[in-house]
Amino acid sequence: MIENKELYLNNISSASSYILNRLNSEGIITPKICVVLGSGLAPLAKMCNVKLEIPYSDIPCFPVSTAPGHDGKLLVGELSGKMVFLMSGRFHYYEGYDYEICTFYVRVMANLKIETLVLTNAAGGLGSDMKPTDLMLIEDHISFFCESPLRGPNLDEYGVRFPDVSNVYDDEYEKIMCVVANDLKIKLCKGIYCYTKGPQYETPAEIRMLKTLGVGAVGMSTVPEAIVATHCGIRTVAVSCITNMAAGILPQKLTHEEVIENAGKASDNSCNLVKGFIERL
Ligand code: HPA
């Protein structure tokens, strides 16, 4: 929770001013789009004409990612003819960061006036139409049993105290994603993502309960970021890579190795989908 609002606002300003100065000194136009590279999306950086690479550790007040496979740098470059920020590494609650730190970058991006946030993640699938390596467009989420990233003093400069979250995932962006998936012949399931704090995976009983609630996929990221983006008025779209079937669905244990392996197998589809989306924006 934000303890000291003034300090937090100053920290956002310090981080965004640093990024803006780096962009200005290199003569780079500030992007309007930010893509968060979840598991399997790292190769998107190679599809991008990268003009600037800033380690998170160079950005004042920016956290550093400790999760395996999240390397911790902000890339700025051209993808599908548009300037983009690529966040290579995000921050999770299970790493020990509080929500105001996990979502700090979203407010920095809001300060830099981005308009579009593309969130990607790895998730466990619940849907009977799904198999590992499939992609799922997040239509809505469930997270009411977790602490809100907006708990504490409201940042009135960014948004209202009681934000409406009936359209966190932008309808028009969802349509674009579906068109791109169809054009590229990529199977794109649609469903509700349930946020869980982790780091343990869910129990089979939890998954059975979530299935009765209509959940399509579970994961440990994305939702706090999407809520803060909505609060700030940033249009958001999110895609999960189904890296495993959720606990208890298959007679096997869940492992991080399976998650990484299937994220890698789905990587071409994940990267092409996001690239195609940006092209059509
Ligand atoms: N549960 C939660 N998070 C995940 C999973 C899962 O099954 N797979 C990848 N991230």
PDB file of C-alpha atoms and ligand atoms in Angstrom:
ATOM      1  CA  MET A   1       0.000   0.000   0.000  1.00  0.00           C
ATOM      2  CA  ILE A   2       1.209   3.536  -0.717  1.00  0.00           C
ATOM      3  CA  GLU A   3       2.343   4.846   2.689  1.00  0.00           C
ATOM      4  CA  ASN A   4       3.624   8.232   1.580  1.00  0.00           C
ATOM      5  CA  LYS A   5       1.718   9.616  -1.370  1.00  0.00           C
ATOM      6  CA  GLU A   6       4.037  12.557  -1.999  1.00  0.00           C
ATOM      7  CA  LEU A   7       7.120  10.347  -2.025  1.00  0.00           C
ATOM      8  CA  TYR A   8       5.422   7.841  -4.347  1.00  0.00           C
ATOM      9  CA  LEU A   9       4.395  10.609  -6.768  1.00  0.00           C
ATOM     10  CA  ASN A  10       7.940  12.000  -6.666  1.00  0.00           C
ATOM     11  CA  ASN A  11       9.333   8.552  -7.409  1.00  0.00           C
ATOM     12  CA  ILE A  12       7.051   8.211 -10.440  1.00  0.00           C
ATOM     13  CA  SER A  13       8.234  11.627 -11.651  1.00  0.00           C
ATOM     14  CA  SER A  14      11.907  10.760 -11.137  1.00  0.00           C
ATOM     15  CA  ALA A  15      11.566   7.525 -13.107  1.00  0.00           C
ATOM     16  CA  SER A  16       9.569   9.033 -15.962  1.00  0.00           C
ATOM     17  CA  SER A  17      11.826  12.119 -16.209  1.00  0.00           C
ATOM     18  CA  TYR A  18      14.871   9.866 -16.440  1.00  0.00           C
ATOM     19  CA  ILE A  19      13.308   7.834 -19.274  1.00  0.00           C
ATOM     20  CA  LEU A  20      12.149  10.987 -21.069  1.00  0.00           C
ATOM     21  CA  ASN A  21      15.616  12.545 -20.836  1.00  0.00           C
ATOM     22  CA  ARG A  22      17.205   9.408 -22.260  1.00  0.00           C
ATOM     23  CA  LEU A  23      14.705   9.435 -25.155  1.00  0.00           C
ATOM     24  CA  ASN A  24      15.213  13.138 -25.816  1.00  0.00           C
ATOM     25  CA  SER A  25      18.978  12.947 -25.741  1.00  0.00           C
ATOM     26  CA  GLU A  26      18.883  10.160 -28.354  1.00  0.00           C
ATOM     27  CA  GLY A  27      16.277  12.006 -30.439  1.00  0.00           C
ATOM     28  CA  ILE A  28      13.779   9.152 -30.016  1.00  0.00           C
ATOM     29  CA  ILE A  29      10.026   9.811 -30.191  1.00  0.00           C
ATOM     30  CA  THR A  30       8.216   8.726 -27.012  1.00  0.00           C
ATOM     31  CA  PRO A  31       6.164   5.602 -27.772  1.00  0.00           C
ATOM     32  CA  LYS A  32       2.407   5.496 -27.185  1.00  0.00           C
ATOM     33  CA  ILE A  33       2.397   1.717 -26.732  1.00  0.00           C
ATOM     34  CA  CYS A  34       3.903  -0.448 -24.009  1.00  0.00           C
ATOM     35  CA  VAL A  35       4.168  -4.226 -24.301  1.00  0.00           C
ATOM     36  CA  VAL A  36       4.967  -6.338 -21.255  1.00  0.00           C
ATOM     37  CA  LEU A  37       6.900  -9.400 -22.339  1.00  0.00           C
ATOM     38  CA  GLY A  38       5.551 -12.353 -20.362  1.00  0.00           C
ATOM     39  CA  SER A  39       6.967 -15.894 -20.643  1.00  0.00           C
ATOM     40  CA  GLY A  40       7.713 -16.816 -24.261  1.00  0.00           C
ATOM     41  CA  LEU A  41       7.597 -13.232 -25.555  1.00  0.00           C
ATOM     42  CA  ALA A  42      11.344 -12.498 -25.280  1.00  0.00           C
ATOM     43  CA  PRO A  43      11.882 -13.073 -29.056  1.00  0.00           C
ATOM     44  CA  LEU A  44       9.596 -10.098 -29.754  1.00  0.00           C
ATOM     45  CA  ALA A  45      12.591  -7.931 -28.830  1.00  0.00           C
ATOM     46  CA  LYS A  46      14.466  -9.483 -31.770  1.00  0.00           C
ATOM     47  CA  MET A  47      11.613  -8.598 -34.156  1.00  0.00           C
ATOM     48  CA  CYS A  48      11.912  -5.020 -33.011  1.00  0.00           C
ATOM     49  CA  ASN A  49      14.409  -2.425 -34.239  1.00  0.00           C
ATOM     50  CA  VAL A  50      15.701  -1.570 -30.766  1.00  0.00           C
ATOM     51  CA  LYS A  51      17.002   1.991 -30.446  1.00  0.00           C
ATOM     52  CA  LEU A  52      17.513   2.207 -26.707  1.00  0.00           C
ATOM     53  CA  GLU A  53      17.969  -0.297 -23.897  1.00  0.00           C
ATOM     54  CA  ILE A  54      17.701   0.854 -20.296  1.00  0.00           C
ATOM     55  CA  PRO A  55      18.387  -1.631 -17.454  1.00  0.00           C
ATOM     56  CA  TYR A  56      15.747  -1.211 -14.752  1.00  0.00           C
ATOM     57  CA  SER A  57      18.608  -0.699 -12.293  1.00  0.00           C
ATOM     58  CA  ASP A  58      19.526   2.569 -14.116  1.00  0.00           C
ATOM     59  CA  ILE A  59      16.022   4.044 -13.720  1.00  0.00           C
ATOM     60  CA  PRO A  60      15.624   5.947 -10.436  1.00  0.00           C
ATOM     61  CA  CYS A  61      13.169   4.272  -8.011  1.00  0.00           C
ATOM     62  CA  PHE A  62      12.408   1.439 -10.469  1.00  0.00           C
ATOM     63  CA  PRO A  63      12.225  -2.034  -8.925  1.00  0.00           C
ATOM     64  CA  VAL A  64      14.323  -4.881 -10.351  1.00  0.00           C
ATOM     65  CA  SER A  65      12.728  -8.187 -11.380  1.00  0.00           C
ATOM     66  CA  THR A  66      13.856 -11.307  -9.569  1.00  0.00           C
ATOM     67  CA  ALA A  67      11.578 -13.868 -11.244  1.00  0.00           C
ATOM     68  CA  PRO A  68      13.328 -16.524 -13.365  1.00  0.00           C
ATOM     69  CA  GLY A  69      13.180 -15.645 -17.079  1.00  0.00           C
ATOM     70  CA  HIS A  70      12.467 -11.956 -16.390  1.00  0.00           C
ATOM     71  CA  ASP A  71      15.664 -10.125 -17.175  1.00  0.00           C
ATOM     72  CA  GLY A  72      14.900  -6.528 -16.180  1.00  0.00           C
ATOM     73  CA  LYS A  73      15.265  -3.952 -18.908  1.00  0.00           C
ATOM     74  CA  LEU A  74      13.171  -1.421 -20.728  1.00  0.00           C
ATOM     75  CA  LEU A  75      13.622  -1.487 -24.498  1.00  0.00           C
ATOM     76  CA  VAL A  76      12.518   1.238 -26.848  1.00  0.00           C
ATOM     77  CA  GLY A  77      12.257   0.509 -30.528  1.00  0.00           C
ATOM     78  CA  GLU A  78      10.231   0.246 -33.676  1.00  0.00           C
ATOM     79  CA  LEU A  79       7.890  -2.685 -34.163  1.00  0.00           C
ATOM     80  CA  SER A  80       5.540  -2.968 -37.144  1.00  0.00           C
ATOM     81  CA  GLY A  81       6.366   0.661 -37.998  1.00  0.00           C
ATOM     82  CA  LYS A  82       5.381   1.994 -34.557  1.00  0.00           C
ATOM     83  CA  MET A  83       7.499   3.092 -31.627  1.00  0.00           C
ATOM     84  CA  VAL A  84       7.011   0.840 -28.605  1.00  0.00           C
ATOM     85  CA  PHE A  85       8.247   0.363 -25.085  1.00  0.00           C
ATOM     86  CA  LEU A  86       9.003  -3.290 -24.378  1.00  0.00           C
ATOM     87  CA  MET A  87       9.156  -4.235 -20.713  1.00  0.00           C
ATOM     88  CA  SER A  88      11.484  -7.200 -20.537  1.00  0.00           C
ATOM     89  CA  GLY A  89      10.701  -8.327 -17.004  1.00  0.00           C
ATOM     90  CA  ARG A  90       7.797  -7.473 -14.716  1.00  0.00           C
ATOM     91  CA  PHE A  91       7.262  -7.455 -10.965  1.00  0.00           C
ATOM     92  CA  HIS A  92       5.150  -9.977  -9.098  1.00  0.00           C
ATOM     93  CA  TYR A  93       3.611  -9.918  -5.653  1.00  0.00           C
ATOM     94  CA  TYR A  94       5.085 -13.381  -4.977  1.00  0.00           C
ATOM     95  CA  GLU A  95       8.588 -11.910  -5.307  1.00  0.00           C
ATOM     96  CA  GLY A  96       7.830  -9.911  -2.174  1.00  0.00           C
ATOM     97  CA  TYR A  97       6.900  -6.634  -3.863  1.00  0.00           C
ATOM     98  CA  ASP A  98       3.806  -4.858  -2.652  1.00  0.00           C
ATOM     99  CA  TYR A  99       1.221  -3.954  -5.270  1.00  0.00           C
ATOM    100  CA  GLU A 100       2.269  -0.301  -5.501  1.00  0.00           C
ATOM    101  CA  ILE A 101       5.727  -1.535  -6.526  1.00  0.00           C
ATOM    102  CA  CYS A 102       4.419  -4.262  -8.913  1.00  0.00           C
ATOM    103  CA  THR A 103       2.381  -1.582 -10.687  1.00  0.00           C
ATOM    104  CA  PHE A 104       4.833   1.311 -10.365  1.00  0.00           C
ATOM    105  CA  TYR A 105       5.849   1.005 -14.015  1.00  0.00           C
ATOM    106  CA  VAL A 106       2.225   1.426 -15.156  1.00  0.00           C
ATOM    107  CA  ARG A 107       2.061   4.848 -13.530  1.00  0.00           C
ATOM    108  CA  VAL A 108       5.454   5.730 -14.972  1.00  0.00           C
ATOM    109  CA  MET A 109       4.045   4.788 -18.385  1.00  0.00           C
ATOM    110  CA  ALA A 110       0.949   6.900 -17.661  1.00  0.00           C
ATOM    111  CA  ASN A 111       3.241   9.833 -16.888  1.00  0.00           C
ATOM    112  CA  LEU A 112       4.957   9.230 -20.235  1.00  0.00           C
ATOM    113  CA  LYS A 113       1.469   9.432 -21.789  1.00  0.00           C
ATOM    114  CA  ILE A 114       1.243   5.972 -23.274  1.00  0.00           C
ATOM    115  CA  GLU A 115      -2.218   5.116 -24.591  1.00  0.00           C
ATOM    116  CA  THR A 116      -2.043   1.347 -25.039  1.00  0.00           C
ATOM    117  CA  LEU A 117      -0.832  -1.374 -22.698  1.00  0.00           C
ATOM    118  CA  VAL A 118      -0.372  -4.892 -24.064  1.00  0.00           C
ATOM    119  CA  LEU A 119      -0.026  -7.449 -21.272  1.00  0.00           C
ATOM    120  CA  THR A 120       1.101 -11.013 -21.853  1.00  0.00           C
ATOM    121  CA  ASN A 121       1.549 -13.824 -19.371  1.00  0.00           C
ATOM    122  CA  ALA A 122       1.829 -17.553 -18.768  1.00  0.00           C
ATOM    123  CA  ALA A 123      -1.238 -19.191 -17.271  1.00  0.00           C
ATOM    124  CA  GLY A 124      -2.749 -22.515 -16.328  1.00  0.00           C
ATOM    125  CA  GLY A 125      -5.730 -23.435 -18.507  1.00  0.00           C
ATOM    126  CA  LEU A 126      -9.087 -24.656 -17.200  1.00  0.00           C
ATOM    127  CA  GLY A 127     -11.104 -24.672 -20.404  1.00  0.00           C
ATOM    128  CA  SER A 128     -12.070 -27.986 -21.966  1.00  0.00           C
ATOM    129  CA  ASP A 129     -11.340 -26.396 -25.370  1.00  0.00           C
ATOM    130  CA  MET A 130      -7.734 -25.675 -24.361  1.00  0.00           C
ATOM    131  CA  LYS A 131      -4.422 -27.441 -24.490  1.00  0.00           C
ATOM    132  CA  PRO A 132      -0.961 -26.295 -23.423  1.00  0.00           C
ATOM    133  CA  THR A 133       0.609 -23.849 -25.954  1.00  0.00           C
ATOM    134  CA  ASP A 134      -2.817 -22.395 -26.873  1.00  0.00           C
ATOM    135  CA  LEU A 135      -3.324 -18.653 -26.416  1.00  0.00           C
ATOM    136  CA  MET A 136      -6.259 -17.092 -24.565  1.00  0.00           C
ATOM    137  CA  LEU A 137      -7.519 -13.550 -24.962  1.00  0.00           C
ATOM    138  CA  ILE A 138      -8.457 -12.206 -21.528  1.00  0.00           C
ATOM    139  CA  GLU A 139     -12.023 -10.897 -21.718  1.00  0.00           C
ATOM    140  CA  ASP A 140     -12.374 -10.166 -18.016  1.00  0.00           C
ATOM    141  CA  HIS A 141     -10.819 -11.130 -14.708  1.00  0.00           C
ATOM    142  CA  ILE A 142     -11.600 -12.224 -11.165  1.00  0.00           C
ATOM    143  CA  SER A 143      -9.469 -10.926  -8.297  1.00  0.00           C
ATOM    144  CA  PHE A 144     -11.875  -9.673  -5.625  1.00  0.00           C
ATOM    145  CA  PHE A 145     -10.389 -11.997  -2.982  1.00  0.00           C
ATOM    146  CA  CYS A 146      -6.967 -10.329  -3.353  1.00  0.00           C
ATOM    147  CA  GLU A 147      -5.914  -6.923  -2.093  1.00  0.00           C
ATOM    148  CA  SER A 148      -6.535  -4.135  -4.601  1.00  0.00           C
ATOM    149  CA  PRO A 149      -3.480  -2.357  -6.045  1.00  0.00           C
ATOM    150  CA  LEU A 150      -5.503   0.851  -5.509  1.00  0.00           C
ATOM    151  CA  ARG A 151      -5.816   0.341  -1.722  1.00  0.00           C
ATOM    152  CA  GLY A 152      -4.566   3.301   0.286  1.00  0.00           C
ATOM    153  CA  PRO A 153      -4.625   6.995  -0.538  1.00  0.00           C
ATOM    154  CA  ASN A 154      -6.046   7.620  -3.986  1.00  0.00           C
ATOM    155  CA  LEU A 155      -3.740   9.193  -6.561  1.00  0.00           C
ATOM    156  CA  ASP A 156      -6.298  11.767  -7.729  1.00  0.00           C
ATOM    157  CA  GLU A 157      -3.786  12.974 -10.324  1.00  0.00           C
ATOM    158  CA  TYR A 158      -4.182   9.608 -12.068  1.00  0.00           C
ATOM    159  CA  GLY A 159      -7.766   8.571 -11.543  1.00  0.00           C
ATOM    160  CA  VAL A 160     -10.877   8.511  -9.372  1.00  0.00           C
ATOM    161  CA  ARG A 161     -11.242   6.850  -5.959  1.00  0.00           C
ATOM    162  CA  PHE A 162     -13.829   4.304  -7.141  1.00  0.00           C
ATOM    163  CA  PRO A 163     -12.974   3.436 -10.727  1.00  0.00           C
ATOM    164  CA  ASP A 164     -15.384   1.539 -12.933  1.00  0.00           C
ATOM    165  CA  VAL A 165     -13.834  -1.774 -14.008  1.00  0.00           C
ATOM    166  CA  SER A 166     -16.556  -3.052 -16.271  1.00  0.00           C
ATOM    167  CA  ASN A 167     -14.317  -2.718 -19.333  1.00  0.00           C
ATOM    168  CA  VAL A 168     -10.729  -3.303 -18.173  1.00  0.00           C
ATOM    169  CA  TYR A 169      -9.884  -5.129 -21.405  1.00  0.00           C
ATOM    170  CA  ASP A 170     -10.721  -2.822 -24.275  1.00  0.00           C
ATOM    171  CA  ASP A 171     -13.478  -4.166 -26.567  1.00  0.00           C
ATOM    172  CA  GLU A 172     -12.056  -2.675 -29.729  1.00  0.00           C
ATOM    173  CA  TYR A 173      -8.591  -4.101 -28.981  1.00  0.00           C
ATOM    174  CA  GLU A 174     -10.153  -7.506 -28.347  1.00  0.00           C
ATOM    175  CA  LYS A 175     -11.757  -7.380 -31.790  1.00  0.00           C
ATOM    176  CA  ILE A 176      -8.427  -6.439 -33.386  1.00  0.00           C
ATOM    177  CA  MET A 177      -6.686  -9.357 -31.627  1.00  0.00           C
ATOM    178  CA  CYS A 178      -9.354 -11.750 -32.950  1.00  0.00           C
ATOM    179  CA  VAL A 179      -8.998 -10.437 -36.510  1.00  0.00           C
ATOM    180  CA  VAL A 180      -5.195 -10.778 -36.342  1.00  0.00           C
ATOM    181  CA  ALA A 181      -5.402 -14.304 -34.897  1.00  0.00           C
ATOM    182  CA  ASN A 182      -7.842 -15.277 -37.632  1.00  0.00           C
ATOM    183  CA  ASP A 183      -5.649 -13.797 -40.381  1.00  0.00           C
ATOM    184  CA  LEU A 184      -2.540 -15.523 -39.020  1.00  0.00           C
ATOM    185  CA  LYS A 185      -4.464 -18.787 -38.407  1.00  0.00           C
ATOM    186  CA  ILE A 186      -3.512 -18.729 -34.734  1.00  0.00           C
ATOM    187  CA  LYS A 187      -5.966 -20.447 -32.392  1.00  0.00           C
ATOM    188  CA  LEU A 188      -7.099 -17.817 -29.877  1.00  0.00           C
ATOM    189  CA  CYS A 189      -9.388 -18.973 -27.069  1.00  0.00           C
ATOM    190  CA  LYS A 190     -11.294 -16.355 -25.078  1.00  0.00           C
ATOM    191  CA  GLY A 191     -11.965 -16.413 -21.376  1.00  0.00           C
ATOM    192  CA  ILE A 192     -11.830 -15.087 -17.856  1.00  0.00           C
ATOM    193  CA  TYR A 193      -8.456 -14.931 -16.120  1.00  0.00           C
ATOM    194  CA  CYS A 194      -8.348 -15.442 -12.385  1.00  0.00           C
ATOM    195  CA  TYR A 195      -5.484 -13.765 -10.563  1.00  0.00           C
ATOM    196  CA  THR A 196      -3.810 -15.769  -7.802  1.00  0.00           C
ATOM    197  CA  LYS A 197      -1.003 -14.416  -5.641  1.00  0.00           C
ATOM    198  CA  GLY A 198       1.296 -17.443  -5.852  1.00  0.00           C
ATOM    199  CA  PRO A 199       4.043 -18.472  -5.776  1.00  0.00           C
ATOM    200  CA  GLN A 200       2.477 -21.886  -5.149  1.00  0.00           C
ATOM    201  CA  TYR A 201       0.246 -23.103  -7.936  1.00  0.00           C
ATOM    202  CA  GLU A 202      -3.414 -23.656  -7.052  1.00  0.00           C
ATOM    203  CA  THR A 203      -4.781 -26.789  -5.437  1.00  0.00           C
ATOM    204  CA  PRO A 204      -7.092 -29.069  -7.464  1.00  0.00           C
ATOM    205  CA  ALA A 205      -9.944 -28.020  -5.111  1.00  0.00           C
ATOM    206  CA  GLU A 206      -9.285 -24.349  -5.883  1.00  0.00           C
ATOM    207  CA  ILE A 207      -9.281 -25.093  -9.595  1.00  0.00           C
ATOM    208  CA  ARG A 208     -12.566 -27.042  -9.356  1.00  0.00           C
ATOM    209  CA  MET A 209     -14.076 -24.044  -7.543  1.00  0.00           C
ATOM    210  CA  LEU A 210     -12.763 -21.592 -10.151  1.00  0.00           C
ATOM    211  CA  LYS A 211     -14.128 -23.763 -12.940  1.00  0.00           C
ATOM    212  CA  THR A 212     -17.629 -23.477 -11.495  1.00  0.00           C
ATOM    213  CA  LEU A 213     -17.147 -19.687 -11.597  1.00  0.00           C
ATOM    214  CA  GLY A 214     -16.454 -19.818 -15.318  1.00  0.00           C
ATOM    215  CA  VAL A 215     -12.697 -19.161 -15.136  1.00  0.00           C
ATOM    216  CA  GLY A 216     -10.700 -19.990 -18.267  1.00  0.00           C
ATOM    217  CA  ALA A 217      -7.153 -19.485 -16.990  1.00  0.00           C
ATOM    218  CA  VAL A 218      -5.246 -18.780 -13.753  1.00  0.00           C
ATOM    219  CA  GLY A 219      -2.030 -16.879 -13.269  1.00  0.00           C
ATOM    220  CA  MET A 220       0.087 -14.756 -10.949  1.00  0.00           C
ATOM    221  CA  SER A 221       0.362 -11.451 -12.802  1.00  0.00           C
ATOM    222  CA  THR A 222      -1.424  -9.023 -15.125  1.00  0.00           C
ATOM    223  CA  VAL A 223      -4.511  -8.147 -13.065  1.00  0.00           C
ATOM    224  CA  PRO A 224      -2.916  -5.631 -10.635  1.00  0.00           C
ATOM    225  CA  GLU A 225      -1.289  -3.961 -13.651  1.00  0.00           C
ATOM    226  CA  ALA A 226      -4.526  -3.949 -15.662  1.00  0.00           C
ATOM    227  CA  ILE A 227      -6.471  -2.433 -12.737  1.00  0.00           C
ATOM    228  CA  VAL A 228      -3.934   0.374 -12.333  1.00  0.00           C
ATOM    229  CA  ALA A 229      -3.896   0.961 -16.100  1.00  0.00           C
ATOM    230  CA  THR A 230      -7.693   1.267 -16.051  1.00  0.00           C
ATOM    231  CA  HIS A 231      -7.471   3.689 -13.131  1.00  0.00           C
ATOM    232  CA  CYS A 232      -5.032   5.809 -15.185  1.00  0.00           C
ATOM    233  CA  GLY A 233      -7.191   5.638 -18.325  1.00  0.00           C
ATOM    234  CA  ILE A 234      -4.766   3.495 -20.347  1.00  0.00           C
ATOM    235  CA  ARG A 235      -6.471   1.159 -22.826  1.00  0.00           C
ATOM    236  CA  THR A 236      -5.432  -2.413 -22.092  1.00  0.00           C
ATOM    237  CA  VAL A 237      -5.410  -5.741 -23.904  1.00  0.00           C
ATOM    238  CA  ALA A 238      -4.094  -8.988 -22.434  1.00  0.00           C
ATOM    239  CA  VAL A 239      -3.235 -12.431 -23.761  1.00  0.00           C
ATOM    240  CA  SER A 240      -2.358 -15.552 -21.777  1.00  0.00           C
ATOM    241  CA  CYS A 241      -0.201 -18.340 -23.058  1.00  0.00           C
ATOM    242  CA  ILE A 242      -1.665 -21.556 -21.671  1.00  0.00           C
ATOM    243  CA  THR A 243       1.543 -23.218 -20.536  1.00  0.00           C
ATOM    244  CA  ASN A 244      -0.074 -26.081 -18.615  1.00  0.00           C
ATOM    245  CA  MET A 245      -3.470 -27.391 -17.703  1.00  0.00           C
ATOM    246  CA  ALA A 246      -4.377 -26.097 -14.239  1.00  0.00           C
ATOM    247  CA  ALA A 247      -3.838 -28.270 -11.158  1.00  0.00           C
ATOM    248  CA  GLY A 248      -5.786 -31.517 -10.993  1.00  0.00           C
ATOM    249  CA  ILE A 249      -7.027 -31.423 -14.602  1.00  0.00           C
ATOM    250  CA  LEU A 250      -4.356 -33.848 -15.803  1.00  0.00           C
ATOM    251  CA  PRO A 251      -2.921 -36.672 -13.695  1.00  0.00           C
ATOM    252  CA  GLN A 252       0.501 -35.009 -13.435  1.00  0.00           C
ATOM    253  CA  LYS A 253       2.378 -32.529 -11.262  1.00  0.00           C
ATOM    254  CA  LEU A 254       2.759 -28.887 -12.272  1.00  0.00           C
ATOM    255  CA  THR A 255       6.324 -27.743 -12.798  1.00  0.00           C
ATOM    256  CA  HIS A 256       7.999 -24.493 -13.771  1.00  0.00           C
ATOM    257  CA  GLU A 257       9.937 -26.485 -16.399  1.00  0.00           C
ATOM    258  CA  GLU A 258       6.673 -27.374 -18.177  1.00  0.00           C
ATOM    259  CA  VAL A 259       5.614 -23.722 -18.058  1.00  0.00           C
ATOM    260  CA  ILE A 260       8.887 -22.552 -19.621  1.00  0.00           C
ATOM    261  CA  GLU A 261       8.916 -25.336 -22.226  1.00  0.00           C
ATOM    262  CA  ASN A 262       5.378 -24.657 -23.469  1.00  0.00           C
ATOM    263  CA  ALA A 263       5.837 -20.878 -23.380  1.00  0.00           C
ATOM    264  CA  GLY A 264       8.815 -21.488 -25.686  1.00  0.00           C
ATOM    265  CA  LYS A 265       6.745 -23.706 -28.011  1.00  0.00           C
ATOM    266  CA  ALA A 266       4.022 -21.056 -28.232  1.00  0.00           C
ATOM    267  CA  SER A 267       6.520 -18.256 -28.673  1.00  0.00           C
ATOM    268  CA  ASP A 268       6.160 -17.819 -32.456  1.00  0.00           C
ATOM    269  CA  ASN A 269       2.378 -17.527 -32.177  1.00  0.00           C
ATOM    270  CA  SER A 270       2.557 -15.195 -29.159  1.00  0.00           C
ATOM    271  CA  CYS A 271       5.076 -12.871 -30.817  1.00  0.00           C
ATOM    272  CA  ASN A 272       3.316 -12.847 -34.206  1.00  0.00           C
ATOM    273  CA  LEU A 273      -0.042 -12.117 -32.589  1.00  0.00           C
ATOM    274  CA  VAL A 274       1.309  -9.123 -30.653  1.00  0.00           C
ATOM    275  CA  LYS A 275       3.279  -7.876 -33.658  1.00  0.00           C
ATOM    276  CA  GLY A 276       0.163  -8.148 -35.863  1.00  0.00           C
ATOM    277  CA  PHE A 277      -1.920  -6.343 -33.257  1.00  0.00           C
ATOM    278  CA  ILE A 278       0.497  -3.414 -33.145  1.00  0.00           C
ATOM    279  CA  GLU A 279       0.548  -3.285 -36.940  1.00  0.00           C
ATOM    280  CA  ARG A 280      -3.259  -2.857 -37.018  1.00  0.00           C
ATOM    281  CA  LEU A 281      -3.508  -0.323 -34.219  1.00  0.00           C
TER     282      LEU A 281
HETATM  283  N1  HPA B   1      -1.266 -21.293 -12.090  1.00  0.00           N
HETATM  284  C1  HPA B   1      -0.846 -20.050 -11.793  1.00  0.00           C
HETATM  285  N2  HPA B   1       0.077 -19.416 -12.515  1.00  0.00           N
HETATM  286  C2  HPA B   1       0.561 -20.040 -13.593  1.00  0.00           C
HETATM  287  C3  HPA B   1       0.163 -21.338 -13.955  1.00  0.00           C
HETATM  288  C4  HPA B   1      -0.804 -21.994 -13.169  1.00  0.00           C
HETATM  289  O1  HPA B   1      -1.216 -23.144 -13.419  1.00  0.00           O
HETATM  290  N3  HPA B   1       0.869 -21.656 -15.081  1.00  0.00           N
HETATM  291  C5  HPA B   1       1.641 -20.595 -15.381  1.00  0.00           C
HETATM  292  N4  HPA B   1       1.480 -19.601 -14.481  1.00  0.00           N
END
